[in-house]
Amino acid sequence: MTINPRRNLANRCNALKSSGPRSVAGKRASSQNSRKHGLSSAPDFESSIEYQALVDLIAEEGFSVFACADIASSLLNYRRVMDAYHNTYASPEPVDEFLRDANVKASNPIFSELLSPSGSEPADVREMAAFFASMQRQERRKGGPVSRRTTDTHKLIRYQRNGIARLSRAIRQS
Amino acid sequence: MLYNVHFGIYVDVAMPVEDKSKSLLPFLLSPKLLPDESEAEFQSGLQSLLSELDNPSPLAVALVSQLNECLWWIKRHTVDKELLLHEAMARLLSKAGSYGGTYDNRKVSEALERYLDGRADKDEAEWIDEILAESKLTLSDLRIRAFKDAAKHIKMVDDLIHRQHQTIRHLQRSIDSIDYKSRLIKRMDLELAALESKQSLKGALSLDDKSS
């Protein structure tokens, strides 16, 4: 496939227009992206107590120094992924039962009372009911606790795949 | 030889398999179980896997413990498939309320669980039958509709189970590789010892010839 310079330039210009969040709130939100499970950050295993102990243990089995270091860090990395997998599975996002089970239609009088105690302003009430209904739809779409934990752990599949492939490669190539 | 592996846990390379696995447990195995799971069952699975290996090395023990954890995850995810179905059934039933209203999802879920297990009392069983009649569904219809509703999540669980199978395959290959390596080293050691003994015999014979 040939590279068209004009197309390439246009792509680069377009990329500049959409390169990440611009607002303060957006930047703050995206800065927390890797904090959910911490698996995207590069770990420092070499300075841990476990790493040195593992290297010594593996060295007893006749592996070279480099192989020992590779296997130890791969094994620790795999454990890190599996621990995050377990934590994600064991503590899914809680279900907001009030929001999920609330009857939006029956709540209209409450909305109108909250918004305009003196007189009715149907547009505002409708807007609030619509907003409440959309939040309820979102909550219901997420499902119960089992659906939530399934969705969350499913996101970690690629980390597990990479972790075990790295460990297996380190052992078999040594 | 003793190694301080984790927070004062020592591993002796020459110790028997069971002891080795026990010493490694806090570090690499650290069975993170859910509140309703049995640790004894988990450990017995690990011991049965270890017993299939002939004098495994500490690294092999560590890999086998990871393999046991994968099998445990497969069990968990298989139960989850049934739970997802139950969740969807309860959701469908709770939506069956008349005049656009809904039943309490939690109440329906608990009652349905007892109803399906055959533990529901007369009132609960009647209530579930009533809701089923209201929604014009039989129990098998409900199950089919629930399966349709939960299909996306059930597919996800299947992916998770498949991933565990792939991980097990990787671990098995790694264990085989370690086993082969240790056998190879033993064989080479034996051959070297045989060569050395031959060499020393030859040396002794040539010394004898010279002296005679």
mmCIF file of C-alpha atoms in Angstrom:
data_model
loop_
_atom_site.group_PDB
_atom_site.id
_atom_site.type_symbol
_atom_site.label_atom_id
_atom_site.label_comp_id
_atom_site.label_asym_id
_atom_site.label_seq_id
_atom_site.Cartn_x
_atom_site.Cartn_y
_atom_site.Cartn_z
ATOM 1 C CA MET A 1 0.000 0.000 0.000
ATOM 2 C CA THR A 2 1.496 3.362 -1.054
ATOM 3 C CA ILE A 3 1.581 6.328 1.287
ATOM 4 C CA ASN A 4 -0.048 9.433 -0.082
ATOM 5 C CA PRO A 5 1.805 12.478 1.363
ATOM 6 C CA ARG A 6 -1.268 14.709 1.085
ATOM 7 C CA ARG A 7 -3.391 12.121 2.886
ATOM 8 C CA ASN A 8 -0.652 11.654 5.479
ATOM 9 C CA LEU A 9 -0.486 15.408 6.158
ATOM 10 C CA ALA A 10 -4.263 15.631 6.378
ATOM 11 C CA ASN A 11 -4.295 12.745 8.870
ATOM 12 C CA ARG A 12 -1.680 14.446 11.010
ATOM 13 C CA CYS A 13 -3.594 17.750 10.968
ATOM 14 C CA ASN A 14 -6.793 15.955 11.943
ATOM 15 C CA ALA A 15 -4.995 14.105 14.727
ATOM 16 C CA LEU A 16 -3.862 17.432 16.163
ATOM 17 C CA LYS A 17 -7.493 18.507 16.370
ATOM 18 C CA SER A 18 -8.453 15.454 18.441
ATOM 19 C CA SER A 19 -5.528 14.586 20.640
ATOM 20 C CA GLY A 20 -7.000 13.840 24.005
ATOM 21 C CA PRO A 21 -9.099 15.778 26.468
ATOM 22 C CA ARG A 22 -8.935 19.586 26.489
ATOM 23 C CA SER A 23 -11.051 20.606 29.464
ATOM 24 C CA VAL A 24 -9.656 20.496 32.993
ATOM 25 C CA ALA A 25 -12.323 17.970 33.989
ATOM 26 C CA GLY A 26 -11.502 15.786 30.976
ATOM 27 C CA LYS A 27 -7.784 15.846 31.715
ATOM 28 C CA ARG A 28 -8.467 15.030 35.359
ATOM 29 C CA ALA A 29 -10.666 12.081 34.343
ATOM 30 C CA SER A 30 -8.159 10.678 31.832
ATOM 31 C CA SER A 31 -5.294 11.059 34.314
ATOM 32 C CA GLN A 32 -7.023 8.369 36.397
ATOM 33 C CA ASN A 33 -7.311 5.909 33.502
ATOM 34 C CA SER A 34 -4.577 3.559 34.648
ATOM 35 C CA ARG A 35 -5.565 3.703 38.291
ATOM 36 C CA LYS A 36 -8.449 1.205 38.090
ATOM 37 C CA HIS A 37 -6.228 -1.857 38.221
ATOM 38 C CA GLY A 38 -2.735 -0.355 37.728
ATOM 39 C CA LEU A 39 -1.798 -2.938 35.102
ATOM 40 C CA SER A 40 -0.901 -0.391 32.439
ATOM 41 C CA SER A 41 1.894 1.098 34.534
ATOM 42 C CA ALA A 42 5.419 -0.336 34.309
ATOM 43 C CA PRO A 43 6.216 -2.204 37.541
ATOM 44 C CA ASP A 44 9.595 -2.195 39.290
ATOM 45 C CA PHE A 45 10.100 -5.802 40.388
ATOM 46 C CA GLU A 46 13.883 -5.672 40.647
ATOM 47 C CA SER A 47 13.827 -3.729 43.915
ATOM 48 C CA SER A 48 11.339 -6.076 45.646
ATOM 49 C CA ILE A 49 12.338 -8.713 48.219
ATOM 50 C CA GLU A 50 10.394 -11.371 46.339
ATOM 51 C CA TYR A 51 12.323 -10.771 43.130
ATOM 52 C CA GLN A 52 15.772 -11.494 44.592
ATOM 53 C CA ALA A 53 14.501 -14.543 46.482
ATOM 54 C CA LEU A 54 12.908 -15.899 43.314
ATOM 55 C CA VAL A 55 16.043 -15.282 41.251
ATOM 56 C CA ASP A 56 18.107 -17.242 43.800
ATOM 57 C CA LEU A 57 15.563 -20.052 43.838
ATOM 58 C CA ILE A 58 15.437 -20.342 40.036
ATOM 59 C CA ALA A 59 19.240 -20.162 39.765
ATOM 60 C CA GLU A 60 19.403 -23.437 41.734
ATOM 61 C CA GLU A 61 17.653 -25.156 38.818
ATOM 62 C CA GLY A 62 20.513 -24.448 36.415
ATOM 63 C CA PHE A 63 19.143 -21.431 34.562
ATOM 64 C CA SER A 64 21.487 -18.652 33.416
ATOM 65 C CA VAL A 65 21.562 -15.315 35.269
ATOM 66 C CA PHE A 66 19.613 -13.541 32.522
ATOM 67 C CA ALA A 67 17.051 -16.345 32.306
ATOM 68 C CA CYS A 68 16.564 -16.257 36.089
ATOM 69 C CA ALA A 69 15.914 -12.504 36.019
ATOM 70 C CA ASP A 70 13.508 -12.864 33.097
ATOM 71 C CA ILE A 71 11.572 -15.756 34.636
ATOM 72 C CA ALA A 72 11.353 -14.074 38.060
ATOM 73 C CA SER A 73 10.023 -10.792 36.698
ATOM 74 C CA SER A 74 7.596 -12.611 34.369
ATOM 75 C CA LEU A 75 6.269 -14.697 37.224
ATOM 76 C CA LEU A 76 5.816 -11.643 39.446
ATOM 77 C CA ASN A 77 4.118 -9.824 36.582
ATOM 78 C CA TYR A 78 1.727 -12.744 36.037
ATOM 79 C CA ARG A 79 0.902 -12.764 39.772
ATOM 80 C CA ARG A 80 0.245 -9.027 39.644
ATOM 81 C CA VAL A 81 -2.256 -9.536 36.812
ATOM 82 C CA MET A 82 -3.999 -12.415 38.595
ATOM 83 C CA ASP A 83 -4.247 -10.428 41.832
ATOM 84 C CA ALA A 84 -5.841 -7.527 39.949
ATOM 85 C CA TYR A 85 -8.164 -10.039 38.240
ATOM 86 C CA HIS A 86 -9.251 -11.382 41.611
ATOM 87 C CA ASN A 87 -9.741 -7.908 43.115
ATOM 88 C CA THR A 88 -11.843 -6.825 40.148
ATOM 89 C CA TYR A 89 -13.933 -9.980 40.385
ATOM 90 C CA ALA A 90 -14.395 -9.774 44.152
ATOM 91 C CA SER A 91 -15.437 -6.115 44.307
ATOM 92 C CA PRO A 92 -17.650 -5.156 41.356
ATOM 93 C CA GLU A 93 -19.319 -1.762 41.063
ATOM 94 C CA PRO A 94 -22.278 -1.825 43.515
ATOM 95 C CA VAL A 95 -25.835 -1.888 42.173
ATOM 96 C CA ASP A 96 -27.885 1.234 42.916
ATOM 97 C CA GLU A 97 -31.068 -0.619 43.844
ATOM 98 C CA PHE A 98 -33.054 2.564 44.527
ATOM 99 C CA LEU A 99 -32.362 3.953 41.071
ATOM 100 C CA ARG A 100 -32.877 0.576 39.362
ATOM 101 C CA ASP A 101 -36.202 -0.230 41.012
ATOM 102 C CA ALA A 102 -37.677 3.294 41.208
ATOM 103 C CA ASN A 103 -40.933 3.928 39.361
ATOM 104 C CA VAL A 104 -40.181 7.078 37.332
ATOM 105 C CA LYS A 105 -43.803 7.686 36.272
ATOM 106 C CA ALA A 106 -45.007 7.498 39.842
ATOM 107 C CA SER A 107 -42.263 9.926 40.904
ATOM 108 C CA ASN A 108 -43.519 12.831 38.753
ATOM 109 C CA PRO A 109 -45.516 14.444 41.594
ATOM 110 C CA ILE A 110 -42.381 14.325 43.765
ATOM 111 C CA PHE A 111 -40.322 16.020 41.021
ATOM 112 C CA SER A 112 -42.904 18.754 40.554
ATOM 113 C CA GLU A 113 -43.041 19.320 44.302
ATOM 114 C CA LEU A 114 -39.245 19.550 44.458
ATOM 115 C CA LEU A 115 -38.917 21.870 41.461
ATOM 116 C CA SER A 116 -41.821 24.235 41.954
ATOM 117 C CA PRO A 117 -43.572 24.018 45.277
ATOM 118 C CA SER A 118 -45.764 27.057 44.432
ATOM 119 C CA GLY A 119 -46.927 26.167 40.916
ATOM 120 C CA SER A 120 -46.293 23.584 38.244
ATOM 121 C CA GLU A 121 -43.692 24.037 35.506
ATOM 122 C CA PRO A 122 -44.262 20.978 33.351
ATOM 123 C CA ALA A 123 -41.195 21.466 31.141
ATOM 124 C CA ASP A 124 -38.798 21.314 34.087
ATOM 125 C CA VAL A 125 -40.587 18.309 35.572
ATOM 126 C CA ARG A 126 -40.485 16.487 32.240
ATOM 127 C CA GLU A 127 -36.779 17.269 31.873
ATOM 128 C CA MET A 128 -36.002 15.973 35.333
ATOM 129 C CA ALA A 129 -38.083 12.826 34.776
ATOM 130 C CA ALA A 130 -36.286 12.233 31.452
ATOM 131 C CA PHE A 131 -32.897 12.666 33.113
ATOM 132 C CA PHE A 132 -33.877 10.286 35.927
ATOM 133 C CA ALA A 133 -35.168 7.759 33.380
ATOM 134 C CA SER A 134 -31.924 7.896 31.380
ATOM 135 C CA MET A 135 -29.881 7.317 34.554
ATOM 136 C CA GLN A 136 -32.158 4.379 35.364
ATOM 137 C CA ARG A 137 -31.684 2.914 31.888
ATOM 138 C CA GLN A 138 -27.905 3.168 32.283
ATOM 139 C CA GLU A 139 -28.073 1.482 35.685
ATOM 140 C CA ARG A 140 -30.291 -1.327 34.375
ATOM 141 C CA ARG A 141 -28.088 -1.850 31.333
ATOM 142 C CA LYS A 142 -25.158 -2.651 33.621
ATOM 143 C CA GLY A 143 -27.190 -5.545 35.067
ATOM 144 C CA GLY A 144 -26.803 -7.204 38.448
ATOM 145 C CA PRO A 145 -23.602 -7.874 40.410
ATOM 146 C CA VAL A 146 -22.693 -10.987 38.373
ATOM 147 C CA SER A 147 -23.064 -9.145 35.053
ATOM 148 C CA ARG A 148 -20.969 -6.273 36.381
ATOM 149 C CA ARG A 149 -18.121 -8.403 37.599
ATOM 150 C CA THR A 150 -18.167 -10.349 34.324
ATOM 151 C CA THR A 151 -17.874 -7.140 32.309
ATOM 152 C CA ASP A 152 -15.082 -5.817 34.543
ATOM 153 C CA THR A 153 -12.986 -9.005 34.549
ATOM 154 C CA HIS A 154 -13.481 -9.398 30.800
ATOM 155 C CA LYS A 155 -11.524 -6.155 30.345
ATOM 156 C CA LEU A 156 -8.463 -7.803 31.944
ATOM 157 C CA ILE A 157 -8.245 -10.698 29.480
ATOM 158 C CA ARG A 158 -5.551 -9.031 27.368
ATOM 159 C CA TYR A 159 -3.322 -8.432 30.412
ATOM 160 C CA GLN A 160 -3.650 -12.084 31.380
ATOM 161 C CA ARG A 161 -2.864 -13.206 27.831
ATOM 162 C CA ASN A 162 0.257 -11.041 27.671
ATOM 163 C CA GLY A 163 1.367 -12.025 31.200
ATOM 164 C CA ILE A 164 1.199 -15.779 30.629
ATOM 165 C CA ALA A 165 2.739 -15.541 27.141
ATOM 166 C CA ARG A 166 5.691 -13.630 28.604
ATOM 167 C CA LEU A 167 6.150 -16.163 31.415
ATOM 168 C CA SER A 168 5.906 -19.147 29.098
ATOM 169 C CA ARG A 169 8.384 -17.590 26.649
ATOM 170 C CA ALA A 170 10.841 -16.785 29.435
ATOM 171 C CA ILE A 171 10.811 -20.389 30.689
ATOM 172 C CA ARG A 172 10.880 -22.171 27.345
ATOM 173 C CA GLN A 173 13.527 -20.008 25.702
ATOM 174 C CA SER A 174 15.952 -20.285 28.590
ATOM 175 C CA MET B 1 19.418 -24.761 51.379
ATOM 176 C CA LEU B 2 16.983 -22.215 52.818
ATOM 177 C CA TYR B 3 15.564 -19.175 51.052
ATOM 178 C CA ASN B 4 13.645 -16.323 52.592
ATOM 179 C CA VAL B 5 10.961 -16.047 49.959
ATOM 180 C CA HIS B 6 8.346 -13.818 51.469
ATOM 181 C CA PHE B 7 7.935 -12.189 54.851
ATOM 182 C CA GLY B 8 9.985 -14.795 56.651
ATOM 183 C CA ILE B 9 8.730 -17.826 54.730
ATOM 184 C CA TYR B 10 11.576 -20.252 54.009
ATOM 185 C CA VAL B 11 11.862 -22.705 51.159
ATOM 186 C CA ASP B 12 14.210 -25.646 51.323
ATOM 187 C CA VAL B 13 15.038 -26.903 47.831
ATOM 188 C CA ALA B 14 15.697 -30.408 49.142
ATOM 189 C CA MET B 15 12.445 -30.697 51.110
ATOM 190 C CA PRO B 16 9.625 -33.041 50.054
ATOM 191 C CA VAL B 17 7.031 -31.826 47.503
ATOM 192 C CA GLU B 18 4.256 -31.154 49.997
ATOM 193 C CA ASP B 19 6.500 -29.079 52.235
ATOM 194 C CA LYS B 20 7.843 -27.171 49.253
ATOM 195 C CA SER B 21 4.367 -26.277 48.102
ATOM 196 C CA LYS B 22 3.379 -25.243 51.609
ATOM 197 C CA SER B 23 6.354 -22.918 51.891
ATOM 198 C CA LEU B 24 5.643 -21.388 48.516
ATOM 199 C CA LEU B 25 1.940 -20.946 49.185
ATOM 200 C CA PRO B 26 2.021 -17.524 50.844
ATOM 201 C CA PHE B 27 4.155 -16.145 48.082
ATOM 202 C CA LEU B 28 3.092 -17.468 44.716
ATOM 203 C CA LEU B 29 -0.067 -19.330 45.467
ATOM 204 C CA SER B 30 -1.623 -17.086 48.150
ATOM 205 C CA PRO B 31 -5.094 -18.554 47.560
ATOM 206 C CA LYS B 32 -7.349 -15.531 47.376
ATOM 207 C CA LEU B 33 -10.675 -17.161 48.026
ATOM 208 C CA LEU B 34 -14.134 -15.672 48.228
ATOM 209 C CA PRO B 35 -15.929 -15.831 51.610
ATOM 210 C CA ASP B 36 -18.053 -18.883 50.689
ATOM 211 C CA GLU B 37 -15.211 -20.948 49.192
ATOM 212 C CA SER B 38 -13.393 -23.817 50.898
ATOM 213 C CA GLU B 39 -9.624 -23.558 51.262
ATOM 214 C CA ALA B 40 -9.378 -27.295 52.027
ATOM 215 C CA GLU B 41 -10.901 -28.091 48.620
ATOM 216 C CA PHE B 42 -8.472 -25.710 46.944
ATOM 217 C CA GLN B 43 -5.484 -27.285 48.697
ATOM 218 C CA SER B 44 -6.593 -30.832 47.951
ATOM 219 C CA GLY B 45 -6.775 -29.939 44.240
ATOM 220 C CA LEU B 46 -3.240 -28.576 44.413
ATOM 221 C CA GLN B 47 -1.916 -31.637 46.219
ATOM 222 C CA SER B 48 -3.487 -34.001 43.690
ATOM 223 C CA LEU B 49 -1.830 -32.050 40.850
ATOM 224 C CA LEU B 50 1.531 -32.069 42.631
ATOM 225 C CA SER B 51 1.324 -35.784 43.273
ATOM 226 C CA GLU B 52 1.333 -36.360 39.496
ATOM 227 C CA LEU B 53 4.818 -34.854 39.213
ATOM 228 C CA ASP B 54 7.947 -36.810 39.970
ATOM 229 C CA ASN B 55 9.991 -34.788 42.479
ATOM 230 C CA PRO B 56 9.143 -31.345 41.066
ATOM 231 C CA SER B 57 11.467 -28.354 41.436
ATOM 232 C CA PRO B 58 10.293 -25.232 43.325
ATOM 233 C CA LEU B 59 9.646 -23.444 40.015
ATOM 234 C CA ALA B 60 7.513 -26.374 38.831
ATOM 235 C CA VAL B 61 5.597 -26.251 42.141
ATOM 236 C CA ALA B 62 5.006 -22.528 41.605
ATOM 237 C CA LEU B 63 3.689 -23.161 38.088
ATOM 238 C CA VAL B 64 1.467 -26.020 39.218
ATOM 239 C CA SER B 65 -0.055 -23.763 41.862
ATOM 240 C CA GLN B 66 -0.839 -21.207 39.125
ATOM 241 C CA LEU B 67 -2.419 -24.022 37.115
ATOM 242 C CA ASN B 68 -4.561 -25.011 40.082
ATOM 243 C CA GLU B 69 -5.713 -21.408 40.385
ATOM 244 C CA CYS B 70 -6.768 -21.465 36.707
ATOM 245 C CA LEU B 71 -8.873 -24.577 37.343
ATOM 246 C CA TRP B 72 -10.453 -22.782 40.296
ATOM 247 C CA TRP B 73 -11.289 -19.803 38.076
ATOM 248 C CA ILE B 74 -12.934 -22.124 35.551
ATOM 249 C CA LYS B 75 -15.144 -23.474 38.348
ATOM 250 C CA ARG B 76 -16.074 -19.951 39.437
ATOM 251 C CA HIS B 77 -16.912 -18.803 35.930
ATOM 252 C CA THR B 78 -18.995 -21.917 35.265
ATOM 253 C CA VAL B 79 -21.105 -21.113 38.336
ATOM 254 C CA ASP B 80 -21.344 -17.522 37.092
ATOM 255 C CA LYS B 81 -23.041 -18.670 33.898
ATOM 256 C CA GLU B 82 -25.895 -20.138 35.918
ATOM 257 C CA LEU B 83 -25.998 -17.040 38.145
ATOM 258 C CA LEU B 84 -26.266 -14.781 35.094
ATOM 259 C CA LEU B 85 -29.228 -16.802 33.901
ATOM 260 C CA HIS B 86 -30.845 -16.532 37.316
ATOM 261 C CA GLU B 87 -30.206 -12.779 37.394
ATOM 262 C CA ALA B 88 -31.880 -12.349 34.003
ATOM 263 C CA MET B 89 -34.859 -14.519 35.042
ATOM 264 C CA ALA B 90 -35.380 -12.429 38.170
ATOM 265 C CA ARG B 91 -35.129 -9.224 36.131
ATOM 266 C CA LEU B 92 -37.750 -10.441 33.658
ATOM 267 C CA LEU B 93 -40.102 -11.502 36.434
ATOM 268 C CA SER B 94 -39.713 -8.260 38.360
ATOM 269 C CA LYS B 95 -40.697 -6.330 35.220
ATOM 270 C CA ALA B 96 -43.911 -8.295 34.964
ATOM 271 C CA GLY B 97 -45.822 -6.012 37.356
ATOM 272 C CA SER B 98 -49.179 -4.744 36.132
ATOM 273 C CA TYR B 99 -49.910 -1.094 35.137
ATOM 274 C CA GLY B 100 -46.274 -0.411 34.291
ATOM 275 C CA GLY B 101 -45.146 -0.956 37.864
ATOM 276 C CA THR B 102 -42.403 -3.416 38.875
ATOM 277 C CA TYR B 103 -41.845 -5.962 41.630
ATOM 278 C CA ASP B 104 -38.956 -5.644 44.060
ATOM 279 C CA ASN B 105 -36.059 -7.239 42.154
ATOM 280 C CA ARG B 106 -34.277 -8.503 45.270
ATOM 281 C CA LYS B 107 -37.462 -10.126 46.657
ATOM 282 C CA VAL B 108 -38.224 -11.767 43.320
ATOM 283 C CA SER B 109 -34.629 -12.993 42.993
ATOM 284 C CA GLU B 110 -34.592 -14.583 46.450
ATOM 285 C CA ALA B 111 -38.045 -16.133 46.025
ATOM 286 C CA LEU B 112 -37.133 -17.484 42.584
ATOM 287 C CA GLU B 113 -33.943 -19.040 43.938
ATOM 288 C CA ARG B 114 -35.893 -20.916 46.604
ATOM 289 C CA TYR B 115 -38.614 -21.813 44.082
ATOM 290 C CA LEU B 116 -36.100 -23.344 41.664
ATOM 291 C CA ASP B 117 -34.355 -25.231 44.485
ATOM 292 C CA GLY B 118 -37.706 -26.546 45.714
ATOM 293 C CA ARG B 119 -37.258 -24.800 49.073
ATOM 294 C CA ALA B 120 -40.003 -22.176 48.625
ATOM 295 C CA ASP B 121 -42.913 -22.176 51.078
ATOM 296 C CA LYS B 122 -46.497 -22.275 49.838
ATOM 297 C CA ASP B 123 -46.966 -18.469 49.728
ATOM 298 C CA GLU B 124 -43.736 -17.873 47.857
ATOM 299 C CA ALA B 125 -44.448 -20.633 45.345
ATOM 300 C CA GLU B 126 -47.920 -19.199 44.750
ATOM 301 C CA TRP B 127 -46.464 -15.722 44.310
ATOM 302 C CA ILE B 128 -43.954 -16.871 41.692
ATOM 303 C CA ASP B 129 -46.681 -18.866 39.899
ATOM 304 C CA GLU B 130 -48.840 -15.733 39.949
ATOM 305 C CA ILE B 131 -46.114 -13.564 38.410
ATOM 306 C CA LEU B 132 -45.424 -16.228 35.782
ATOM 307 C CA ALA B 133 -49.118 -16.331 34.938
ATOM 308 C CA GLU B 134 -49.270 -12.527 34.840
ATOM 309 C CA SER B 135 -46.399 -12.413 32.368
ATOM 310 C CA LYS B 136 -47.935 -15.331 30.413
ATOM 311 C CA LEU B 137 -44.779 -17.441 30.691
ATOM 312 C CA THR B 138 -43.933 -20.956 31.766
ATOM 313 C CA LEU B 139 -40.720 -21.628 33.667
ATOM 314 C CA SER B 140 -38.978 -22.973 30.548
ATOM 315 C CA ASP B 141 -40.156 -19.956 28.494
ATOM 316 C CA LEU B 142 -38.725 -17.700 31.159
ATOM 317 C CA ARG B 143 -35.421 -19.548 31.051
ATOM 318 C CA ILE B 144 -35.227 -19.236 27.270
ATOM 319 C CA ARG B 145 -35.991 -15.519 27.357
ATOM 320 C CA ALA B 146 -33.474 -15.024 30.158
ATOM 321 C CA PHE B 147 -30.832 -16.849 28.149
ATOM 322 C CA LYS B 148 -31.513 -14.508 25.233
ATOM 323 C CA ASP B 149 -31.268 -11.461 27.510
ATOM 324 C CA ALA B 150 -28.058 -12.609 29.200
ATOM 325 C CA ALA B 151 -26.416 -13.916 26.008
ATOM 326 C CA LYS B 152 -23.910 -11.043 25.862
ATOM 327 C CA HIS B 153 -22.656 -11.673 29.384
ATOM 328 C CA ILE B 154 -22.707 -15.466 28.985
ATOM 329 C CA LYS B 155 -20.486 -15.035 25.906
ATOM 330 C CA MET B 156 -18.120 -12.941 28.051
ATOM 331 C CA VAL B 157 -17.949 -15.713 30.667
ATOM 332 C CA ASP B 158 -17.201 -18.201 27.883
ATOM 333 C CA ASP B 159 -14.320 -15.946 26.806
ATOM 334 C CA LEU B 160 -13.023 -15.888 30.391
ATOM 335 C CA ILE B 161 -13.175 -19.698 30.595
ATOM 336 C CA HIS B 162 -11.439 -20.011 27.237
ATOM 337 C CA ARG B 163 -8.685 -17.675 28.470
ATOM 338 C CA GLN B 164 -8.119 -19.914 31.497
ATOM 339 C CA HIS B 165 -7.826 -22.947 29.203
ATOM 340 C CA GLN B 166 -5.214 -21.140 27.125
ATOM 341 C CA THR B 167 -3.321 -20.175 30.284
ATOM 342 C CA ILE B 168 -3.358 -23.803 31.441
ATOM 343 C CA ARG B 169 -1.891 -24.855 28.099
ATOM 344 C CA HIS B 170 0.938 -22.323 28.478
ATOM 345 C CA LEU B 171 1.630 -23.494 32.037
ATOM 346 C CA GLN B 172 1.668 -27.167 31.010
ATOM 347 C CA ARG B 173 4.210 -26.440 28.281
ATOM 348 C CA SER B 174 6.364 -24.503 30.753
ATOM 349 C CA ILE B 175 6.232 -27.341 33.304
ATOM 350 C CA ASP B 176 7.169 -29.856 30.586
ATOM 351 C CA SER B 177 10.070 -27.644 29.570
ATOM 352 C CA ILE B 178 11.380 -27.436 33.166
ATOM 353 C CA ASP B 179 10.965 -31.193 33.599
ATOM 354 C CA TYR B 180 12.839 -31.895 30.356
ATOM 355 C CA LYS B 181 15.601 -29.478 31.342
ATOM 356 C CA SER B 182 16.124 -31.114 34.739
ATOM 357 C CA ARG B 183 16.177 -34.608 33.153
ATOM 358 C CA LEU B 184 18.696 -33.384 30.589
ATOM 359 C CA ILE B 185 20.944 -31.931 33.296
ATOM 360 C CA LYS B 186 20.748 -35.201 35.298
ATOM 361 C CA ARG B 187 21.587 -37.252 32.197
ATOM 362 C CA MET B 188 24.539 -35.010 31.342
ATOM 363 C CA ASP B 189 25.776 -35.228 34.937
ATOM 364 C CA LEU B 190 25.621 -39.047 34.751
ATOM 365 C CA GLU B 191 27.431 -39.126 31.402
ATOM 366 C CA LEU B 192 30.094 -36.768 32.737
ATOM 367 C CA ALA B 193 30.563 -38.932 35.824
ATOM 368 C CA ALA B 194 30.873 -42.032 33.608
ATOM 369 C CA LEU B 195 33.455 -40.299 31.396
ATOM 370 C CA GLU B 196 35.412 -39.143 34.437
ATOM 371 C CA SER B 197 35.445 -42.633 35.920
ATOM 372 C CA LYS B 198 36.570 -44.076 32.549
ATOM 373 C CA GLN B 199 39.288 -41.440 32.341
ATOM 374 C CA SER B 200 40.520 -42.181 35.849
ATOM 375 C CA LEU B 201 40.542 -45.932 35.060
ATOM 376 C CA LYS B 202 42.589 -45.316 31.906
ATOM 377 C CA GLY B 203 44.987 -43.106 33.906
ATOM 378 C CA ALA B 204 45.437 -45.823 36.517
ATOM 379 C CA LEU B 205 46.050 -48.483 33.827
ATOM 380 C CA SER B 206 48.670 -46.335 32.023
ATOM 381 C CA LEU B 207 50.415 -45.697 35.346
ATOM 382 C CA ASP B 208 50.447 -49.456 35.982
ATOM 383 C CA ASP B 209 51.927 -50.062 32.461
ATOM 384 C CA LYS B 210 54.665 -47.500 33.028
ATOM 385 C CA SER B 211 55.587 -48.882 36.444
ATOM 386 C CA SER B 212 55.712 -52.481 35.080
#
